[in-house]
Amino acid sequence: FAIRHLSAPAHLGLSTVRCCSLNSGSLLAANARQSQFGSLLRNRLQSISAWRQRHPPVPLVVAPPSASPVWHPMVAHLTAGQRRAVGIWLATCAGMTAGAVVLGGLTRLTRSGLSMTNWSLFKELPPVTQADWEREFQRYQAYPEYEYIVRERGSMSLNDFKAIFWLEFLHRTWGRAIGAAFLLPAAYFWARGRFQPAMRKRVLIYGSLILGQGLLGWYMVRSGLSKDTLTQDVPRVSQYRLAAHLGSALLLFSLFTWSALTHLLPFTQFGAAVALRGRLAAAAHLLTSAAFATAISGAFVAGIDAGLVYNSWPKMADRWVPTDYWALQPAWRNLFENASATQFNHRLLGHSTACAVAAVWLWAVAAKTRGAALPPRTRLALNSLLAVVCTQAGLGIATLLTYVPIALAACHQTGSLALLGTATWLMHELRRLPK
């Protein structure tokens, strides 16, 4: 509308307003423009609707918060409090097993493992009087390690012997404490009907592994007390027995961790992402196996002090593969007895494990961009695994470059437990729902 303001004659003393009529031509043009805009809008909305029909949005696959938790049939008969009690017991056993591995690494690094020259399952008490200490020290002096220490340092006092004796005694006592912490609650829970038949079998396996650990530990120590096992006049336990001792401890730790998680955490519900769960579960099994194999290769490195050769990174004396990799005959011995080869193998396994974890993490991130987001707890486990493997790789490199100081080497061994435990957690998160 056009409004025209006109002034009235001055002598009237007021103003008047006159509205002009609509221009018929302008009205028709406005109607035409409105009709054209409406037609364009309808066409655009129809195009958007057709595109959405061809490309429907992919819903997030996170299970709804209201979904009721699903527990493993082995623990479904328990109340929440009972599940929690058994889970905390198993988690405690897993933590104590990890502590035994760390203590065992310290005894190896400080050369304390051969200070106790006899073994008894129940009747193993420390010396009390001065005469007891002197008798124990005299027994130690009859074995090759004492001769080696005197040759290297010039002498060894009774106080020096006490220091390494107490560390080995602590390691053995800690192992017995694991047995007690496992056996007494297991007997109680068994009597109270907390275990289904499947869990009873697991409890028997765990108990057998704990007992076997003690026997295998003494079998390992015996190999270092004999002059027949000396390597270049250096007393060492057999690296094969050391790897077996560590491997059984890591297996026990993983089994405790798995069963503890089964009692403490329900199944993760993936909803429509079942296919993604299956592929990630296969990858998690491979990552856990790689972490375990890397830790076992570390036992061979520690067993022959292979960490003290080629203290450079990423190359080994300006070469990617050491020139003396195949120095021993027959060739298979290089994998376990050649210091250069065992260090190279440990590096290769460590690098491969770190790259594999990073690849799986990137795969999960790419799946999220396509709408297949992992559940929060599974995503946390995967993120934690990436952080742990990066930390562990950094610790390994630092330990190598600084010529294996005790503190760093102990942290590196602890990192291997954290890596294996986190990989086991991720594998547990990706379990298949029971049918």
PDB file of N, CA, C and O in Angstrom, residues 152-179:
ATOM      1  N   GLU A 152      83.369 -59.368  40.697  1.00  0.00           N
ATOM      2  CA  GLU A 152      82.989 -58.092  40.092  1.00  0.00           C
ATOM      3  C   GLU A 152      83.187 -56.906  41.038  1.00  0.00           C
ATOM      4  O   GLU A 152      83.628 -55.835  40.627  1.00  0.00           O
ATOM      5  N   ARG A 153      82.834 -57.086  42.318  1.00  0.00           N
ATOM      6  CA  ARG A 153      82.850 -55.966  43.270  1.00  0.00           C
ATOM      7  C   ARG A 153      84.051 -55.990  44.207  1.00  0.00           C
ATOM      8  O   ARG A 153      84.329 -55.006  44.882  1.00  0.00           O
ATOM      9  N   GLY A 154      84.692 -57.112  44.319  1.00  0.00           N
ATOM     10  CA  GLY A 154      85.820 -57.228  45.229  1.00  0.00           C
ATOM     11  C   GLY A 154      85.466 -57.885  46.537  1.00  0.00           C
ATOM     12  O   GLY A 154      86.302 -58.565  47.142  1.00  0.00           O
ATOM     13  N   SER A 155      84.246 -57.721  47.026  1.00  0.00           N
ATOM     14  CA  SER A 155      83.832 -58.343  48.287  1.00  0.00           C
ATOM     15  C   SER A 155      82.314 -58.275  48.403  1.00  0.00           C
ATOM     16  O   SER A 155      81.644 -57.570  47.650  1.00  0.00           O
ATOM     17  N   MET A 156      81.814 -59.012  49.369  1.00  0.00           N
ATOM     18  CA  MET A 156      80.379 -58.977  49.675  1.00  0.00           C
ATOM     19  C   MET A 156      80.222 -59.196  51.166  1.00  0.00           C
ATOM     20  O   MET A 156      80.654 -60.226  51.706  1.00  0.00           O
ATOM     21  N   SER A 157      79.613 -58.253  51.849  1.00  0.00           N
ATOM     22  CA  SER A 157      79.453 -58.331  53.301  1.00  0.00           C
ATOM     23  C   SER A 157      78.149 -59.027  53.662  1.00  0.00           C
ATOM     24  O   SER A 157      77.274 -59.259  52.810  1.00  0.00           O
ATOM     25  N   LEU A 158      77.992 -59.326  54.927  1.00  0.00           N
ATOM     26  CA  LEU A 158      76.759 -59.946  55.406  1.00  0.00           C
ATOM     27  C   LEU A 158      75.573 -59.012  55.218  1.00  0.00           C
ATOM     28  O   LEU A 158      74.465 -59.460  54.886  1.00  0.00           O
ATOM     29  N   ASN A 159      75.794 -57.715  55.409  1.00  0.00           N
ATOM     30  CA  ASN A 159      74.701 -56.753  55.195  1.00  0.00           C
ATOM     31  C   ASN A 159      74.280 -56.712  53.727  1.00  0.00           C
ATOM     32  O   ASN A 159      73.091 -56.552  53.417  1.00  0.00           O
ATOM     33  N   ASP A 160      75.245 -56.840  52.813  1.00  0.00           N
ATOM     34  CA  ASP A 160      74.897 -56.909  51.389  1.00  0.00           C
ATOM     35  C   ASP A 160      74.036 -58.135  51.112  1.00  0.00           C
ATOM     36  O   ASP A 160      73.064 -58.074  50.340  1.00  0.00           O
ATOM     37  N   PHE A 161      74.397 -59.242  51.731  1.00  0.00           N
ATOM     38  CA  PHE A 161      73.620 -60.468  51.544  1.00  0.00           C
ATOM     39  C   PHE A 161      72.218 -60.314  52.109  1.00  0.00           C
ATOM     40  O   PHE A 161      71.237 -60.771  51.502  1.00  0.00           O
ATOM     41  N   LYS A 162      72.085 -59.675  53.268  1.00  0.00           N
ATOM     42  CA  LYS A 162      70.764 -59.492  53.873  1.00  0.00           C
ATOM     43  C   LYS A 162      69.832 -58.708  52.946  1.00  0.00           C
ATOM     44  O   LYS A 162      68.634 -59.009  52.863  1.00  0.00           O
ATOM     45  N   ALA A 163      70.388 -57.718  52.257  1.00  0.00           N
ATOM     46  CA  ALA A 163      69.555 -56.879  51.390  1.00  0.00           C
ATOM     47  C   ALA A 163      68.915 -57.703  50.277  1.00  0.00           C
ATOM     48  O   ALA A 163      67.709 -57.575  50.000  1.00  0.00           O
ATOM     49  N   ILE A 164      69.705 -58.558  49.631  1.00  0.00           N
ATOM     50  CA  ILE A 164      69.131 -59.351  48.539  1.00  0.00           C
ATOM     51  C   ILE A 164      68.290 -60.512  49.090  1.00  0.00           C
ATOM     52  O   ILE A 164      67.316 -60.927  48.448  1.00  0.00           O
ATOM     53  N   PHE A 165      68.656 -61.020  50.267  1.00  0.00           N
ATOM     54  CA  PHE A 165      67.884 -62.105  50.861  1.00  0.00           C
ATOM     55  C   PHE A 165      66.465 -61.648  51.175  1.00  0.00           C
ATOM     56  O   PHE A 165      65.498 -62.358  50.882  1.00  0.00           O
ATOM     57  N   TRP A 166      66.318 -60.463  51.779  1.00  0.00           N
ATOM     58  CA  TRP A 166      64.993 -59.994  52.185  1.00  0.00           C
ATOM     59  C   TRP A 166      64.090 -59.764  50.976  1.00  0.00           C
ATOM     60  O   TRP A 166      62.872 -59.994  51.050  1.00  0.00           O
ATOM     61  N   LEU A 167      64.652 -59.317  49.854  1.00  0.00           N
ATOM     62  CA  LEU A 167      63.817 -59.098  48.671  1.00  0.00           C
ATOM     63  C   LEU A 167      63.302 -60.423  48.120  1.00  0.00           C
ATOM     64  O   LEU A 167      62.116 -60.546  47.753  1.00  0.00           O
ATOM     65  N   GLU A 168      64.175 -61.416  48.057  1.00  0.00           N
ATOM     66  CA  GLU A 168      63.725 -62.733  47.587  1.00  0.00           C
ATOM     67  C   GLU A 168      62.740 -63.353  48.583  1.00  0.00           C
ATOM     68  O   GLU A 168      61.750 -63.978  48.173  1.00  0.00           O
ATOM     69  N   PHE A 169      62.983 -63.172  49.879  1.00  0.00           N
ATOM     70  CA  PHE A 169      62.057 -63.697  50.877  1.00  0.00           C
ATOM     71  C   PHE A 169      60.686 -63.023  50.743  1.00  0.00           C
ATOM     72  O   PHE A 169      59.642 -63.684  50.868  1.00  0.00           O
ATOM     73  N   LEU A 170      60.670 -61.711  50.487  1.00  0.00           N
ATOM     74  CA  LEU A 170      59.406 -61.007  50.278  1.00  0.00           C
ATOM     75  C   LEU A 170      58.674 -61.551  49.060  1.00  0.00           C
ATOM     76  O   LEU A 170      57.448 -61.726  49.084  1.00  0.00           O
ATOM     77  N   HIS A 171      59.414 -61.832  48.001  1.00  0.00           N
ATOM     78  CA  HIS A 171      58.795 -62.367  46.787  1.00  0.00           C
ATOM     79  C   HIS A 171      58.140 -63.719  47.067  1.00  0.00           C
ATOM     80  O   HIS A 171      56.992 -63.973  46.650  1.00  0.00           O
ATOM     81  N   ARG A 172      58.842 -64.588  47.781  1.00  0.00           N
ATOM     82  CA  ARG A 172      58.283 -65.903  48.081  1.00  0.00           C
ATOM     83  C   ARG A 172      57.109 -65.798  49.053  1.00  0.00           C
ATOM     84  O   ARG A 172      56.094 -66.500  48.898  1.00  0.00           O
ATOM     85  N   THR A 173      57.226 -64.932  50.051  1.00  0.00           N
ATOM     86  CA  THR A 173      56.136 -64.766  51.012  1.00  0.00           C
ATOM     87  C   THR A 173      54.898 -64.192  50.340  1.00  0.00           C
ATOM     88  O   THR A 173      53.760 -64.572  50.651  1.00  0.00           O
ATOM     89  N   TRP A 174      55.113 -63.286  49.400  1.00  0.00           N
ATOM     90  CA  TRP A 174      53.985 -62.711  48.662  1.00  0.00           C
ATOM     91  C   TRP A 174      53.263 -63.804  47.865  1.00  0.00           C
ATOM     92  O   TRP A 174      52.026 -63.813  47.790  1.00  0.00           O
ATOM     93  N   GLY A 175      54.027 -64.721  47.289  1.00  0.00           N
ATOM     94  CA  GLY A 175      53.394 -65.825  46.571  1.00  0.00           C
ATOM     95  C   GLY A 175      52.542 -66.683  47.487  1.00  0.00           C
ATOM     96  O   GLY A 175      51.434 -67.110  47.122  1.00  0.00           O
ATOM     97  N   ARG A 176      53.028 -66.951  48.691  1.00  0.00           N
ATOM     98  CA  ARG A 176      52.229 -67.717  49.655  1.00  0.00           C
ATOM     99  C   ARG A 176      50.983 -66.935  50.085  1.00  0.00           C
ATOM    100  O   ARG A 176      49.924 -67.516  50.329  1.00  0.00           O
ATOM    101  N   ALA A 177      51.129 -65.609  50.198  1.00  0.00           N
ATOM    102  CA  ALA A 177      49.966 -64.783  50.556  1.00  0.00           C
ATOM    103  C   ALA A 177      48.891 -64.855  49.468  1.00  0.00           C
ATOM    104  O   ALA A 177      47.692 -64.843  49.776  1.00  0.00           O
ATOM    105  N   ILE A 178      49.323 -64.933  48.208  1.00  0.00           N
ATOM    106  CA  ILE A 178      48.349 -65.099  47.125  1.00  0.00           C
ATOM    107  C   ILE A 178      47.585 -66.404  47.312  1.00  0.00           C
ATOM    108  O   ILE A 178      46.357 -66.463  47.149  1.00  0.00           O
ATOM    109  N   GLY A 179      48.319 -67.472  47.655  1.00  0.00           N
ATOM    110  CA  GLY A 179      47.655 -68.749  47.884  1.00  0.00           C
ATOM    111  C   GLY A 179      46.618 -68.674  48.989  1.00  0.00           C
ATOM    112  O   GLY A 179      45.506 -69.196  48.854  1.00  0.00           O
TER     113      GLY A 179
END
